[in-house]
Amino acid sequence: MIEPLPDLLIAPIVRAALSEDLGRAGDITAQACIPADARLTAVFAARKPGVVAGLACARLALAELDPDARFEPLVADGDGVAAGAALARVDANARALLSAERTGLNLMGRLSGIATLTRAYVDAVAGTKARIVDTRKTTPGLRALEKYAVRCGGGVNHRFGLDDAILIKDNHVAACGSVGEAVRRAKAFAGHLTKVEVEVDSLDQLDEALAEAPDVIMLDNFSLDDLAEAVRRTGGRIPLEASGGVNLETVRAIAGTGVDVISVGALTHSVGVLDIGLDAV
């Protein structure tokens, strides 16, 4: 069971999206064609197979315009569905439903696309110890929702932002002069609950990092042979994260080297939407 995001967090995002769509005069098509008191019953349905995420976005978009609307979810976030599956049944003021339709579909389609792609990666590494994690390569303003969608697909969240873990990248190393110096400075700064991860791009840098004992080491664009050698040299003392060059064709082999974590930016930065529609019944 996926722990849902609180409405308090989702609602401002939904309101901003509705405001963008409704503009200054609201939905003039609905106003022109539909009586103000008309009602409409409809079903959100998947037009392609996938994993659902973001039902609350559609519910809150509708509730914003019709607080008395009835929204009945027929599946849960994280569920896999077939093409044609009904996801939710709604009954609402017709103008409100049609005005909220695109906002709900945009958010639910994107989040379900992320969950679907994440599930494909998770399935690809099944039977290995590797976990699939996301990155900060998210759509501005949608990070909380997109990282939630990763969890719906069975993935794990990496750090949420710059303030919840120390991650030393190549430019930090360049500014500090060496991997070792960067890790030493980070460990001296970090509180007792703050983890320190360092990115390395060679086995020599790995050895330098191991000598300083960070909490996690990221192996950036390592070959499969070098990933396996890094696992051997580390001997399980420090979790290893593989990053770079990861796609659905390569992820199984990467997992097979014995790394603990595989980070995949494509989960959020290069994902397509799951095709979902709203059909009147």
mmCIF file of C-alpha atoms in Angstrom:
data_model
loop_
_atom_site.group_PDB
_atom_site.id
_atom_site.type_symbol
_atom_site.label_atom_id
_atom_site.label_comp_id
_atom_site.label_asym_id
_atom_site.label_seq_id
_atom_site.Cartn_x
_atom_site.Cartn_y
_atom_site.Cartn_z
ATOM 1 C CA MET A 1 0.000 0.000 0.000
ATOM 2 C CA ILE A 2 1.443 3.357 -1.082
ATOM 3 C CA GLU A 3 1.177 6.061 1.564
ATOM 4 C CA PRO A 4 -0.778 8.837 -0.185
ATOM 5 C CA LEU A 5 0.394 12.404 -0.302
ATOM 6 C CA PRO A 6 -1.696 14.745 1.875
ATOM 7 C CA ASP A 7 -4.265 16.856 0.063
ATOM 8 C CA LEU A 8 -2.697 19.898 1.713
ATOM 9 C CA LEU A 9 0.442 19.350 -0.368
ATOM 10 C CA ILE A 10 -1.306 18.524 -3.653
ATOM 11 C CA ALA A 11 -4.018 21.199 -3.597
ATOM 12 C CA PRO A 12 -1.793 24.258 -4.281
ATOM 13 C CA ILE A 13 -0.279 22.517 -7.319
ATOM 14 C CA VAL A 14 -3.731 21.675 -8.632
ATOM 15 C CA ARG A 15 -4.976 25.224 -8.034
ATOM 16 C CA ALA A 16 -2.027 26.683 -9.936
ATOM 17 C CA ALA A 17 -2.685 24.350 -12.866
ATOM 18 C CA LEU A 18 -6.391 25.222 -12.897
ATOM 19 C CA SER A 19 -5.603 28.927 -12.790
ATOM 20 C CA GLU A 20 -3.295 28.546 -15.764
ATOM 21 C CA ASP A 21 -6.054 26.839 -17.736
ATOM 22 C CA LEU A 22 -9.057 28.922 -16.690
ATOM 23 C CA GLY A 23 -7.346 32.264 -17.280
ATOM 24 C CA ARG A 24 -9.327 35.458 -16.816
ATOM 25 C CA ALA A 25 -12.805 34.372 -17.919
ATOM 26 C CA GLY A 26 -12.980 30.681 -17.111
ATOM 27 C CA ASP A 27 -14.078 27.938 -19.497
ATOM 28 C CA ILE A 28 -16.042 29.924 -22.070
ATOM 29 C CA THR A 29 -16.811 26.799 -24.103
ATOM 30 C CA ALA A 30 -18.577 25.178 -21.158
ATOM 31 C CA GLN A 31 -20.337 28.465 -20.372
ATOM 32 C CA ALA A 32 -21.545 28.784 -23.966
ATOM 33 C CA CYS A 33 -22.780 25.228 -24.450
ATOM 34 C CA ILE A 34 -23.903 23.841 -21.086
ATOM 35 C CA PRO A 35 -26.614 25.049 -18.685
ATOM 36 C CA ALA A 36 -25.241 26.190 -15.359
ATOM 37 C CA ASP A 37 -27.121 23.516 -13.398
ATOM 38 C CA ALA A 38 -26.502 20.555 -15.740
ATOM 39 C CA ARG A 39 -24.873 17.445 -14.302
ATOM 40 C CA LEU A 40 -22.631 14.874 -15.948
ATOM 41 C CA THR A 41 -21.474 11.378 -15.037
ATOM 42 C CA ALA A 42 -18.196 10.184 -16.513
ATOM 43 C CA VAL A 43 -15.388 7.678 -16.085
ATOM 44 C CA PHE A 44 -11.635 8.225 -16.100
ATOM 45 C CA ALA A 45 -10.222 5.284 -18.053
ATOM 46 C CA ALA A 46 -6.786 4.071 -19.101
ATOM 47 C CA ARG A 47 -6.361 3.837 -22.854
ATOM 48 C CA LYS A 48 -3.033 2.017 -22.508
ATOM 49 C CA PRO A 49 -1.810 -0.501 -19.911
ATOM 50 C CA GLY A 50 0.259 0.957 -17.090
ATOM 51 C CA VAL A 51 0.589 1.787 -13.408
ATOM 52 C CA VAL A 52 -1.738 4.376 -11.894
ATOM 53 C CA ALA A 53 -0.585 7.404 -9.913
ATOM 54 C CA GLY A 54 -2.184 10.751 -9.164
ATOM 55 C CA LEU A 55 -5.859 9.947 -8.680
ATOM 56 C CA ALA A 56 -5.998 12.633 -5.998
ATOM 57 C CA CYS A 57 -5.002 15.253 -8.565
ATOM 58 C CA ALA A 58 -8.136 14.579 -10.586
ATOM 59 C CA ARG A 59 -10.283 14.438 -7.451
ATOM 60 C CA LEU A 60 -8.973 17.755 -6.118
ATOM 61 C CA ALA A 61 -9.208 19.510 -9.489
ATOM 62 C CA LEU A 62 -12.879 18.591 -9.660
ATOM 63 C CA ALA A 63 -13.548 19.447 -6.012
ATOM 64 C CA GLU A 64 -12.007 22.882 -6.501
ATOM 65 C CA LEU A 65 -14.722 23.724 -9.054
ATOM 66 C CA ASP A 66 -17.559 21.626 -7.596
ATOM 67 C CA PRO A 67 -17.175 20.940 -3.872
ATOM 68 C CA ASP A 68 -20.235 18.666 -4.001
ATOM 69 C CA ALA A 69 -18.900 16.451 -6.783
ATOM 70 C CA ARG A 70 -18.790 12.697 -6.221
ATOM 71 C CA PHE A 71 -15.464 11.056 -7.087
ATOM 72 C CA GLU A 72 -15.319 7.263 -6.707
ATOM 73 C CA PRO A 73 -11.864 5.718 -7.244
ATOM 74 C CA LEU A 74 -12.091 2.245 -8.770
ATOM 75 C CA VAL A 75 -8.370 1.447 -8.428
ATOM 76 C CA ALA A 76 -5.591 2.685 -6.149
ATOM 77 C CA ASP A 77 -2.342 4.476 -6.885
ATOM 78 C CA GLY A 78 0.294 1.837 -7.554
ATOM 79 C CA ASP A 79 -2.123 -0.578 -9.209
ATOM 80 C CA GLY A 80 -1.286 -2.012 -12.595
ATOM 81 C CA VAL A 81 -4.169 -1.685 -15.051
ATOM 82 C CA ALA A 82 -5.012 -2.971 -18.502
ATOM 83 C CA ALA A 83 -6.004 -0.839 -21.466
ATOM 84 C CA GLY A 84 -9.640 0.146 -21.077
ATOM 85 C CA ALA A 85 -9.666 -0.160 -17.289
ATOM 86 C CA ALA A 86 -11.913 2.283 -15.452
ATOM 87 C CA LEU A 87 -9.902 4.252 -12.891
ATOM 88 C CA ALA A 88 -12.558 6.452 -11.287
ATOM 89 C CA ARG A 89 -16.236 7.279 -11.697
ATOM 90 C CA VAL A 90 -17.390 10.877 -11.196
ATOM 91 C CA ASP A 91 -20.687 12.698 -10.988
ATOM 92 C CA ALA A 92 -20.561 16.473 -10.896
ATOM 93 C CA ASN A 93 -21.768 19.755 -12.258
ATOM 94 C CA ALA A 94 -21.129 19.409 -15.970
ATOM 95 C CA ARG A 95 -19.394 22.752 -16.411
ATOM 96 C CA ALA A 96 -17.110 22.052 -13.457
ATOM 97 C CA LEU A 97 -16.246 18.560 -14.649
ATOM 98 C CA LEU A 98 -15.357 19.657 -18.162
ATOM 99 C CA SER A 99 -13.374 22.637 -16.882
ATOM 100 C CA ALA A 100 -11.350 20.453 -14.498
ATOM 101 C CA GLU A 101 -10.914 17.603 -16.967
ATOM 102 C CA ARG A 102 -7.637 18.625 -18.597
ATOM 103 C CA THR A 103 -5.901 19.604 -15.369
ATOM 104 C CA GLY A 104 -6.777 16.253 -13.822
ATOM 105 C CA LEU A 105 -5.759 14.321 -16.922
ATOM 106 C CA ASN A 106 -2.484 16.224 -17.366
ATOM 107 C CA LEU A 107 -1.333 15.527 -13.824
ATOM 108 C CA MET A 108 -2.635 11.984 -13.577
ATOM 109 C CA GLY A 109 -1.277 11.071 -17.014
ATOM 110 C CA ARG A 110 2.207 12.353 -16.238
ATOM 111 C CA LEU A 111 2.374 10.753 -12.813
ATOM 112 C CA SER A 112 1.055 7.459 -14.148
ATOM 113 C CA GLY A 113 3.667 7.599 -16.908
ATOM 114 C CA ILE A 114 6.388 7.958 -14.271
ATOM 115 C CA ALA A 115 4.951 5.105 -12.214
ATOM 116 C CA THR A 116 4.699 2.903 -15.310
ATOM 117 C CA LEU A 117 8.292 3.520 -16.380
ATOM 118 C CA THR A 118 9.547 3.024 -12.837
ATOM 119 C CA ARG A 119 7.762 -0.326 -12.615
ATOM 120 C CA ALA A 120 9.482 -1.412 -15.837
ATOM 121 C CA TYR A 121 12.900 -0.652 -14.307
ATOM 122 C CA VAL A 122 12.007 -2.350 -11.030
ATOM 123 C CA ASP A 123 10.846 -5.446 -12.896
ATOM 124 C CA ALA A 124 14.031 -5.437 -14.974
ATOM 125 C CA VAL A 125 16.242 -5.808 -11.882
ATOM 126 C CA ALA A 126 14.011 -8.252 -10.026
ATOM 127 C CA GLY A 127 16.019 -10.954 -8.266
ATOM 128 C CA THR A 128 19.068 -8.730 -7.747
ATOM 129 C CA LYS A 129 19.760 -6.637 -4.663
ATOM 130 C CA ALA A 130 19.771 -3.383 -6.617
ATOM 131 C CA ARG A 131 17.118 -0.768 -5.878
ATOM 132 C CA ILE A 132 15.911 1.733 -8.470
ATOM 133 C CA VAL A 133 15.995 5.352 -7.296
ATOM 134 C CA ASP A 134 15.104 8.692 -8.835
ATOM 135 C CA THR A 135 17.060 11.957 -9.042
ATOM 136 C CA ARG A 136 16.429 15.709 -8.700
ATOM 137 C CA LYS A 137 15.837 15.939 -12.464
ATOM 138 C CA THR A 138 12.171 16.708 -11.965
ATOM 139 C CA THR A 139 9.704 19.187 -13.416
ATOM 140 C CA PRO A 140 9.975 22.461 -11.465
ATOM 141 C CA GLY A 141 7.073 22.700 -9.049
ATOM 142 C CA LEU A 142 6.110 19.029 -9.408
ATOM 143 C CA ARG A 143 8.904 17.304 -7.484
ATOM 144 C CA ALA A 144 6.736 16.063 -4.613
ATOM 145 C CA LEU A 145 4.216 14.579 -7.037
ATOM 146 C CA GLU A 146 6.809 13.063 -9.360
ATOM 147 C CA LYS A 147 8.779 11.467 -6.545
ATOM 148 C CA TYR A 148 5.504 10.097 -5.180
ATOM 149 C CA ALA A 149 4.840 8.571 -8.607
ATOM 150 C CA VAL A 150 8.238 6.846 -8.464
ATOM 151 C CA ARG A 151 7.176 5.236 -5.192
ATOM 152 C CA CYS A 152 3.912 4.159 -6.814
ATOM 153 C CA GLY A 153 5.977 2.325 -9.417
ATOM 154 C CA GLY A 154 8.021 0.498 -6.791
ATOM 155 C CA GLY A 155 11.069 2.754 -6.883
ATOM 156 C CA VAL A 156 12.796 4.530 -4.015
ATOM 157 C CA ASN A 157 13.386 8.245 -3.608
ATOM 158 C CA HIS A 158 16.901 9.673 -3.629
ATOM 159 C CA ARG A 159 17.372 12.930 -1.702
ATOM 160 C CA PHE A 160 14.446 15.272 -2.120
ATOM 161 C CA GLY A 161 16.481 18.476 -2.340
ATOM 162 C CA LEU A 162 19.807 20.087 -1.630
ATOM 163 C CA ASP A 163 19.092 20.346 2.083
ATOM 164 C CA ASP A 164 18.521 16.747 3.162
ATOM 165 C CA ALA A 165 21.827 15.046 2.307
ATOM 166 C CA ILE A 166 25.336 15.981 1.193
ATOM 167 C CA LEU A 167 26.103 14.773 -2.333
ATOM 168 C CA ILE A 168 29.575 15.716 -3.546
ATOM 169 C CA LYS A 169 29.653 15.864 -7.362
ATOM 170 C CA ASP A 170 32.533 16.364 -9.783
ATOM 171 C CA ASN A 171 32.405 20.160 -9.639
ATOM 172 C CA HIS A 172 32.524 20.088 -5.843
ATOM 173 C CA VAL A 173 35.592 17.866 -6.109
ATOM 174 C CA ALA A 174 37.173 20.280 -8.580
ATOM 175 C CA ALA A 175 36.525 23.200 -6.238
ATOM 176 C CA CYS A 176 38.013 21.304 -3.273
ATOM 177 C CA GLY A 177 41.002 19.916 -5.135
ATOM 178 C CA SER A 178 40.401 16.202 -4.564
ATOM 179 C CA VAL A 179 37.817 13.595 -3.612
ATOM 180 C CA GLY A 180 39.481 13.039 -0.253
ATOM 181 C CA GLU A 181 39.526 16.711 0.674
ATOM 182 C CA ALA A 182 35.879 17.142 -0.334
ATOM 183 C CA VAL A 183 34.782 14.202 1.812
ATOM 184 C CA ARG A 184 36.822 15.390 4.792
ATOM 185 C CA ARG A 185 35.229 18.839 4.625
ATOM 186 C CA ALA A 186 31.754 17.349 4.256
ATOM 187 C CA LYS A 187 32.144 15.014 7.210
ATOM 188 C CA ALA A 188 33.437 17.842 9.372
ATOM 189 C CA PHE A 189 30.367 19.916 8.461
ATOM 190 C CA ALA A 190 27.653 17.269 8.608
ATOM 191 C CA GLY A 191 25.445 16.727 11.611
ATOM 192 C CA HIS A 192 25.182 13.249 13.069
ATOM 193 C CA LEU A 193 22.013 12.502 11.074
ATOM 194 C CA THR A 194 23.263 13.873 7.735
ATOM 195 C CA LYS A 195 24.629 11.363 5.250
ATOM 196 C CA VAL A 196 27.559 12.121 2.963
ATOM 197 C CA GLU A 197 27.693 10.689 -0.555
ATOM 198 C CA VAL A 198 30.510 11.306 -3.016
ATOM 199 C CA GLU A 199 30.568 10.790 -6.767
ATOM 200 C CA VAL A 200 33.676 9.218 -8.305
ATOM 201 C CA ASP A 201 34.479 8.674 -11.963
ATOM 202 C CA SER A 202 37.393 6.225 -11.768
ATOM 203 C CA LEU A 203 38.694 3.357 -9.666
ATOM 204 C CA ASP A 204 41.517 5.586 -8.427
ATOM 205 C CA GLN A 205 38.947 8.067 -7.107
ATOM 206 C CA LEU A 206 37.060 5.153 -5.579
ATOM 207 C CA ASP A 207 40.139 4.160 -3.590
ATOM 208 C CA GLU A 208 40.556 7.755 -2.448
ATOM 209 C CA ALA A 209 36.915 7.852 -1.342
ATOM 210 C CA LEU A 210 37.100 4.524 0.467
ATOM 211 C CA ALA A 211 39.963 5.843 2.574
ATOM 212 C CA GLU A 212 37.661 8.597 3.899
ATOM 213 C CA ALA A 213 34.652 6.307 4.558
ATOM 214 C CA PRO A 214 31.701 8.355 3.263
ATOM 215 C CA ASP A 215 28.222 6.954 3.797
ATOM 216 C CA VAL A 216 27.612 6.226 0.101
ATOM 217 C CA ILE A 217 29.741 6.255 -3.055
ATOM 218 C CA MET A 218 28.263 7.036 -6.465
ATOM 219 C CA LEU A 219 29.985 5.362 -9.420
ATOM 220 C CA ASP A 220 29.500 7.714 -12.353
ATOM 221 C CA ASN A 221 29.495 6.218 -15.860
ATOM 222 C CA PHE A 222 31.580 3.195 -14.871
ATOM 223 C CA SER A 223 31.885 0.310 -17.305
ATOM 224 C CA LEU A 224 30.391 -3.013 -16.230
ATOM 225 C CA ASP A 225 33.859 -4.375 -15.521
ATOM 226 C CA ASP A 226 34.742 -1.358 -13.394
ATOM 227 C CA LEU A 227 31.428 -1.573 -11.533
ATOM 228 C CA ALA A 228 32.168 -5.195 -10.672
ATOM 229 C CA GLU A 229 35.701 -4.261 -9.578
ATOM 230 C CA ALA A 230 34.341 -1.436 -7.433
ATOM 231 C CA VAL A 231 32.007 -3.886 -5.726
ATOM 232 C CA ARG A 232 34.948 -6.234 -5.101
ATOM 233 C CA ARG A 233 37.176 -3.481 -3.693
ATOM 234 C CA THR A 234 34.449 -2.107 -1.452
ATOM 235 C CA GLY A 235 33.569 -5.512 -0.043
ATOM 236 C CA GLY A 236 30.183 -4.386 1.228
ATOM 237 C CA ARG A 237 31.642 -1.751 3.584
ATOM 238 C CA ILE A 238 29.886 1.179 1.885
ATOM 239 C CA PRO A 239 26.747 1.178 -0.301
ATOM 240 C CA LEU A 240 27.496 1.754 -3.970
ATOM 241 C CA GLU A 241 25.246 3.671 -6.340
ATOM 242 C CA ALA A 242 25.589 3.287 -10.113
ATOM 243 C CA SER A 243 24.679 6.325 -12.194
ATOM 244 C CA GLY A 244 24.933 7.272 -15.853
ATOM 245 C CA GLY A 245 24.307 5.227 -18.979
ATOM 246 C CA VAL A 246 21.267 3.563 -17.432
ATOM 247 C CA ASN A 247 18.338 2.526 -19.605
ATOM 248 C CA LEU A 248 16.002 -0.440 -19.808
ATOM 249 C CA GLU A 249 18.465 -2.290 -22.022
ATOM 250 C CA THR A 250 21.438 -1.841 -19.677
ATOM 251 C CA VAL A 251 19.917 -1.794 -16.200
ATOM 252 C CA ARG A 252 19.819 -5.571 -15.679
ATOM 253 C CA ALA A 253 23.521 -5.944 -16.443
ATOM 254 C CA ILE A 254 24.344 -3.021 -14.158
ATOM 255 C CA ALA A 255 22.361 -4.609 -11.351
ATOM 256 C CA GLY A 256 24.183 -7.874 -11.982
ATOM 257 C CA THR A 257 27.516 -6.319 -10.979
ATOM 258 C CA GLY A 258 26.358 -6.247 -7.365
ATOM 259 C CA VAL A 259 25.789 -2.524 -6.841
ATOM 260 C CA ASP A 260 23.247 -1.570 -4.198
ATOM 261 C CA VAL A 261 21.449 1.310 -5.904
ATOM 262 C CA ILE A 262 20.877 2.405 -9.496
ATOM 263 C CA SER A 263 19.789 6.012 -10.023
ATOM 264 C CA VAL A 264 17.777 6.790 -13.152
ATOM 265 C CA GLY A 265 17.138 10.398 -14.132
ATOM 266 C CA ALA A 266 14.926 9.290 -17.018
ATOM 267 C CA LEU A 267 12.207 8.246 -14.583
ATOM 268 C CA THR A 268 11.206 11.892 -14.320
ATOM 269 C CA HIS A 269 13.036 13.875 -17.009
ATOM 270 C CA SER A 270 12.327 11.790 -20.130
ATOM 271 C CA VAL A 271 9.067 10.015 -19.420
ATOM 272 C CA GLY A 272 5.941 9.917 -21.569
ATOM 273 C CA VAL A 273 2.445 10.214 -20.180
ATOM 274 C CA LEU A 274 0.113 7.283 -19.707
ATOM 275 C CA ASP A 275 -2.830 7.852 -22.027
ATOM 276 C CA ILE A 276 -5.894 8.386 -19.828
ATOM 277 C CA GLY A 277 -9.228 9.762 -20.970
ATOM 278 C CA LEU A 278 -12.495 10.994 -19.498
ATOM 279 C CA ASP A 279 -15.608 9.521 -21.082
ATOM 280 C CA ALA A 280 -19.204 10.522 -20.367
ATOM 281 C CA VAL A 281 -21.502 7.635 -19.469
#
